[in-house]
Coordinates of C-alpha atoms in Angstrom, one line a residue:
X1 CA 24.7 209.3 150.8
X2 CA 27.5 212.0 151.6
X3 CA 26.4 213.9 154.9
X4 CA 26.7 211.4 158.1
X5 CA 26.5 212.2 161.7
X6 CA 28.5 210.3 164.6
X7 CA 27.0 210.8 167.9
X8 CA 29.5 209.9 170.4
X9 CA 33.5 211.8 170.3
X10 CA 34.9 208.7 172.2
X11 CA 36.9 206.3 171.3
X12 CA 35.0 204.5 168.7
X13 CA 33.0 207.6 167.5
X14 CA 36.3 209.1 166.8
X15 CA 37.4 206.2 165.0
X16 CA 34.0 206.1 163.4
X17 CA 33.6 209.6 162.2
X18 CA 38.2 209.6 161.1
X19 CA 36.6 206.6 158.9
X20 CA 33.9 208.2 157.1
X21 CA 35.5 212.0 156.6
X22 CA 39.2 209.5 154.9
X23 CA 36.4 208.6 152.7
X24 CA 35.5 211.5 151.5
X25 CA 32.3 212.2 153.3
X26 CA 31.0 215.4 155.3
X27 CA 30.8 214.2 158.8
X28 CA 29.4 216.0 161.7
X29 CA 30.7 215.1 164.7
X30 CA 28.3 215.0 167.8
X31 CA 29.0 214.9 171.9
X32 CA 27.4 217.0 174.4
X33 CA 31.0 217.5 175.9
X34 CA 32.8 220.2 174.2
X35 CA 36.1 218.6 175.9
X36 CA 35.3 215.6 175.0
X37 CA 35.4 216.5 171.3
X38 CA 38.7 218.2 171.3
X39 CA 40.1 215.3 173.0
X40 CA 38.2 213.4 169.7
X41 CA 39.8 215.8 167.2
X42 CA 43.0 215.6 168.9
X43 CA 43.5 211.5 168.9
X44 CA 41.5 211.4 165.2
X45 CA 44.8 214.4 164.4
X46 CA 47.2 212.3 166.0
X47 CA 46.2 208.6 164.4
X48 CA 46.1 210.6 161.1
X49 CA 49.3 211.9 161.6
X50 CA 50.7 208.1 162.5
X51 CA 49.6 207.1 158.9
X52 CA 51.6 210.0 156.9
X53 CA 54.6 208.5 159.0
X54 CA 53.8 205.3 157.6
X55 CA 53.1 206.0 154.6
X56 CA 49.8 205.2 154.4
X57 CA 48.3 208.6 153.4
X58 CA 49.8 211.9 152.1
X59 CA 50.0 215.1 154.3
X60 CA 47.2 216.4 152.0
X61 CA 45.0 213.5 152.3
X62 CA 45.3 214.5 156.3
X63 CA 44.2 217.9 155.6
X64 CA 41.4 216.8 153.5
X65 CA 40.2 214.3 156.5
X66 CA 40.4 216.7 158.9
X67 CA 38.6 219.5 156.8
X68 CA 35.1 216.9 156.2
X69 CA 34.6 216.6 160.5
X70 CA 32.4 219.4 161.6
X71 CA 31.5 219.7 165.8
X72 CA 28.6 219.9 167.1
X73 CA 27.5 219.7 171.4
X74 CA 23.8 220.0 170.0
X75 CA 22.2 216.3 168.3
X76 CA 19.2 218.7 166.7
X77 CA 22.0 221.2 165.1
X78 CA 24.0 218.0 164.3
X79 CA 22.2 215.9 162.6
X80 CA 20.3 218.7 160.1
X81 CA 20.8 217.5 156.0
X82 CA 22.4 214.1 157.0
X83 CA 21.3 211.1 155.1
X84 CA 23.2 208.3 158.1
X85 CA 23.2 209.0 162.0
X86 CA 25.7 206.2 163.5
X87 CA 25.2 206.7 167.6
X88 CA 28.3 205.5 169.2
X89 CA 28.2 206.3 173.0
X90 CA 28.5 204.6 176.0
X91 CA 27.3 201.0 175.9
X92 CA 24.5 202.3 178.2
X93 CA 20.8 200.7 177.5
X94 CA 19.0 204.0 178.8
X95 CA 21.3 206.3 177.3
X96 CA 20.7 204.7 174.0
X97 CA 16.9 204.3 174.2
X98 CA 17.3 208.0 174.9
X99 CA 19.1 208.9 171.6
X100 CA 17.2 207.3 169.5
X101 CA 14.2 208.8 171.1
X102 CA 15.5 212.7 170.5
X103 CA 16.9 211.1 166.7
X104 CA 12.8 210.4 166.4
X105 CA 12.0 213.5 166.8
X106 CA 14.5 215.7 165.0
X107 CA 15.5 213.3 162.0
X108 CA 13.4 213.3 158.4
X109 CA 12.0 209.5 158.4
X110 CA 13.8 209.2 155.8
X111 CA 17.2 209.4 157.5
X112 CA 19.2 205.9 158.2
X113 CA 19.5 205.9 162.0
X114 CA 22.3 202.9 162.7
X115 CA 23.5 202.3 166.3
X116 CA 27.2 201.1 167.0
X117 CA 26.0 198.9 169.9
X118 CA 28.1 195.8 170.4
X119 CA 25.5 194.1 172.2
X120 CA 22.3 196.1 172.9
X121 CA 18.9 194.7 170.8
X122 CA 18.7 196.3 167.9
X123 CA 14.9 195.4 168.1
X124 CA 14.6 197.6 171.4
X125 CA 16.3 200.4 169.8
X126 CA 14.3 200.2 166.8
X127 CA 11.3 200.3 169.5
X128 CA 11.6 204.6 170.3
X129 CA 11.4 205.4 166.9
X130 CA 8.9 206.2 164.2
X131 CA 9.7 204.0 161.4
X132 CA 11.7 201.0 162.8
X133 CA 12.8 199.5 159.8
X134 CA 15.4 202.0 158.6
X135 CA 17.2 201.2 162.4
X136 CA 20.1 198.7 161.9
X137 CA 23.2 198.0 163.8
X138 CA 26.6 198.8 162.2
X139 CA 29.1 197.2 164.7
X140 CA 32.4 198.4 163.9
X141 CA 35.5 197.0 165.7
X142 CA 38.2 198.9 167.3
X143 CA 40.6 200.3 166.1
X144 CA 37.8 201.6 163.4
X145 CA 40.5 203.1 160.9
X146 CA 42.6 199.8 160.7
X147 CA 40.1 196.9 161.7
X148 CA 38.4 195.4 158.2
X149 CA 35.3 193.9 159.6
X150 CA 31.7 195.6 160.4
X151 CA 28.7 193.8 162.0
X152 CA 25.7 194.6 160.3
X153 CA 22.7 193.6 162.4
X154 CA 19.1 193.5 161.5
X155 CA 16.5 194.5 163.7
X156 CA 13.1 192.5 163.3
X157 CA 11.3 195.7 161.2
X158 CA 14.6 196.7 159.5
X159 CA 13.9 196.7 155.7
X160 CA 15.9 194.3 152.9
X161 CA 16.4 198.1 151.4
X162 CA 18.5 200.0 154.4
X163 CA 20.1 196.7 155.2
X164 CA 21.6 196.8 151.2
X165 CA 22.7 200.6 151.3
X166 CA 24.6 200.1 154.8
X167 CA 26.2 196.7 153.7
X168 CA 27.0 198.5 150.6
X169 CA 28.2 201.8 152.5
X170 CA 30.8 199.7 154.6
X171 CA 32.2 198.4 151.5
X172 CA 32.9 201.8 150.5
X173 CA 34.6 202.7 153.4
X174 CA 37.0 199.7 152.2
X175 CA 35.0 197.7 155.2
X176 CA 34.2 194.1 154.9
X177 CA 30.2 194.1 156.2
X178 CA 28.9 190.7 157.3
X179 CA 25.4 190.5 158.3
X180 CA 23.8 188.7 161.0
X181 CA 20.2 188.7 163.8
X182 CA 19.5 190.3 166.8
X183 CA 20.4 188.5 169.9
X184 CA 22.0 189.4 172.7
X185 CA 25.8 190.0 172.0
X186 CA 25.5 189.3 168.1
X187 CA 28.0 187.0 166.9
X188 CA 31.4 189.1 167.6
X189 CA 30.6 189.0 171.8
X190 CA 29.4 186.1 172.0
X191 CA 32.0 184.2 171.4
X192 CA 34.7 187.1 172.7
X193 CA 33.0 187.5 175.8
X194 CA 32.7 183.8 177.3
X195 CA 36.4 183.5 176.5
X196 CA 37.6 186.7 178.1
X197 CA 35.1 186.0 181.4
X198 CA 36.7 182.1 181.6
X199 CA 40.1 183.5 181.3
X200 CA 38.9 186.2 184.3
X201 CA 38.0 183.0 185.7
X202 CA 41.0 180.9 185.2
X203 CA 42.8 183.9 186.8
X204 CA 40.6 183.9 189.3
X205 CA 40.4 180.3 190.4
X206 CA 44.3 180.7 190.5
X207 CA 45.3 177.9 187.6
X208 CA 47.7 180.1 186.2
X209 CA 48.8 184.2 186.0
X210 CA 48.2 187.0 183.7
X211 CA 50.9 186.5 182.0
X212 CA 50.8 182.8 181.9
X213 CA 47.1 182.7 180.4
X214 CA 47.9 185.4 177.7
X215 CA 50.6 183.8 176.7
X216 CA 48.8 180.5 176.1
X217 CA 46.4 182.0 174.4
X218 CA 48.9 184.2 171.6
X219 CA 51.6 181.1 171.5
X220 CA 48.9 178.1 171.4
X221 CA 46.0 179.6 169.4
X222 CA 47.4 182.0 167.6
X223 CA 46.2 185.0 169.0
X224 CA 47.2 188.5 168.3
X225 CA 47.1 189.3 172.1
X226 CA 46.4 187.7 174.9
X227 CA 42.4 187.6 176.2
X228 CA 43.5 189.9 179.5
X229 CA 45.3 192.5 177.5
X230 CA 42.3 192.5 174.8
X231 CA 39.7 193.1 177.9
X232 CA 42.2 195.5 178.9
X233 CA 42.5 197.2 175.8
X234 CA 38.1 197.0 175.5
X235 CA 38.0 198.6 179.0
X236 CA 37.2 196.3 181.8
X237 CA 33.5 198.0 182.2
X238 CA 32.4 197.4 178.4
X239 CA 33.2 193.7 179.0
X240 CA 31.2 194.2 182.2
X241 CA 28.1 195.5 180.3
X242 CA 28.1 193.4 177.3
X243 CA 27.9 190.2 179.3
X244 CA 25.5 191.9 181.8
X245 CA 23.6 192.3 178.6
X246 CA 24.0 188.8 177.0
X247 CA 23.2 187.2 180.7
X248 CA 20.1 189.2 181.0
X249 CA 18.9 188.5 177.7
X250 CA 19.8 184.4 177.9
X251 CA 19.5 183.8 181.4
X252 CA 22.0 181.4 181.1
X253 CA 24.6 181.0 183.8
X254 CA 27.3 180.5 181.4
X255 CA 27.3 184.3 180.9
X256 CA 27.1 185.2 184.6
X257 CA 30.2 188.2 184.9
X258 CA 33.2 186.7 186.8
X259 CA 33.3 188.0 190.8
X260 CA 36.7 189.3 190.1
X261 CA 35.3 191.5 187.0
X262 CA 33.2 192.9 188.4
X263 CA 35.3 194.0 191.6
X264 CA 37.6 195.6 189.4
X265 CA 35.3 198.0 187.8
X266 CA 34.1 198.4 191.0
X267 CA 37.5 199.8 192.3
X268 CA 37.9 202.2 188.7
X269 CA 40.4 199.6 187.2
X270 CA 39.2 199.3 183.9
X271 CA 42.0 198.7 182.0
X272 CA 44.1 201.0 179.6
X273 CA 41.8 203.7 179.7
X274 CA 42.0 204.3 183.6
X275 CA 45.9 203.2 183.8
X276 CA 45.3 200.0 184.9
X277 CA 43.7 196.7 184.9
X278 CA 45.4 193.0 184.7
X279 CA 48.7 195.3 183.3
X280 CA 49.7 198.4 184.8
X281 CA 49.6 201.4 181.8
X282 CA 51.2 204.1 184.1
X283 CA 54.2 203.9 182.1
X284 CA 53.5 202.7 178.8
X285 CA 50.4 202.1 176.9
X286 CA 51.5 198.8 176.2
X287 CA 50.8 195.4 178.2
X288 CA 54.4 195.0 179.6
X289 CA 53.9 194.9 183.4
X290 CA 51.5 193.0 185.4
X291 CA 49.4 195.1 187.8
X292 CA 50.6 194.9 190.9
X293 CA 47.4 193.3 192.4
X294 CA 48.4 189.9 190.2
X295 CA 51.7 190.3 190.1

């Protein structure tokens, strides 16, 4: 396996296709928005650029990294002589069902079609395409170039076989795979998600400020950040969707999306990546001042 296609320029199909092309393989970079994938290039350029400061790579290894991402606006173009497509855009049921439809249609069945859905059924996906059992999950987190672990989720048709060269793959990308089912929110969200909605809640409900539950949470348990600032940092509307997701596949009220979530994706305050959410980013990308609105 050396060619791979990343559907998706954003921020974790950047971080997805930076991954693979550090590792030495072709990638071929896929979004329909030709601005969206210079922006891609540009931050995938920039986080590269971050590691040669570091240390972490040489300027040569940049160059190398750089030189294995093709673009592509076109999926049928995109995804000719590739052994993996990894879809990676919006956390949007329909637009996914879409993909996979077109990746039907236009991929050899013998391609590896893996979705990087954090909660979306694997099993439905699998659904729009001939040959469901080479359609598995592959769940990276973000950052993608720093963070170690990927979800590897089986569908109910996906074969032993594609499930042992995608576990395998993600240890070569110096990845640590860990597999599990197909249910709503896998194991990652569905713990993450109940604890960033009840600390939505606990904002809510007025028991304490942003500030005040974040720092309980990164003092008390021992949490890199705070569960505000890491809904922030996961955008306010992807929190939105995965538990829309998980409360529509359990129908279990312990998953119903706090009134005040909701409301602020409704007003375009989706965290970092609009400027604002429970911090204010107009200044700095980091969470150092409470949005006005809680503050």
């Amino acid at each position: 396996m050396k060619h791979i296609a990343v559907i998706g320029a954003g921020t974790m199909g950047n971080g997805i296709a930076h991954t693979f092309a550090q590792s030495g393989f072709t990638v071929k970079l896929i979004d329909i928005s030709e601005k969206s994938l210079e922006k891609g290039m540009a931050t995938i350029a920039s986080n590269l650029d971050r590691m040669v400061t570091k240390g972490t790579i040489t300027e040569d290894d940049k160059h190398k990294t750089i030189g294995n991402i093709i673009t592509y606006t076109d999926i049928k173009d995109g995804v000719v002589g590739c052994d993996l497509v990894v879809e990676a855009a919006t956390e949007n049921v329909g637009l996914k069902m879409n993909i996979f439809k077109q990746l039907s249609d236009v991929c050899d069945h013998n391609v590896i079609l893996a979705s990087n859905t954090s909660s979306i059924s694997i099993t439905q996906i699998a659904a729009q395409v001939v040959h469901p059992e080479r359609v598995i999950g592959m769940h990276f987190m973000n950052p993608v170039p720093i963070m170690k672990l990927v979800e590897i989720i089986r569908g109910y048709s996906t074969s032993d076989e594609v499930t042992k060269i995608i576990m395998d793959l993600s240890v070569k990308l110096g990845k640590t795979p860990t597999e599990v089912n197909d249910y709503p929110g896998f194991v990652a969200n569905r713990i993450l998600m109940p604890m960033i909605n009840e600390s939505i809640e606990t904002l809510y409900n007025g028991v304490a400020g942003v500030e005040e539950i974040d720092t309980v949470m990164k003092l008390g348990m021992a949490h890199p950040m705070g569960p505000l600032q890491l809904a922030d940092f996961i955008g306010l509307d992807v929190c939105l969707s995965i538990l829309n997701v998980m409360y529509d596949g359990f129908k279990n009220p312990k998953y119903a999306p706090c009134p005040l979530l909701v409301n602020m994706v409704m007003a375009g305050k989706l965290g970092v990546k609009s400027g604002e959410g429970f911090y204010d980013y107009s200044e700095s990308k980091k969470a150092e001042k409470v949005s006005k609105q809680f503050s």
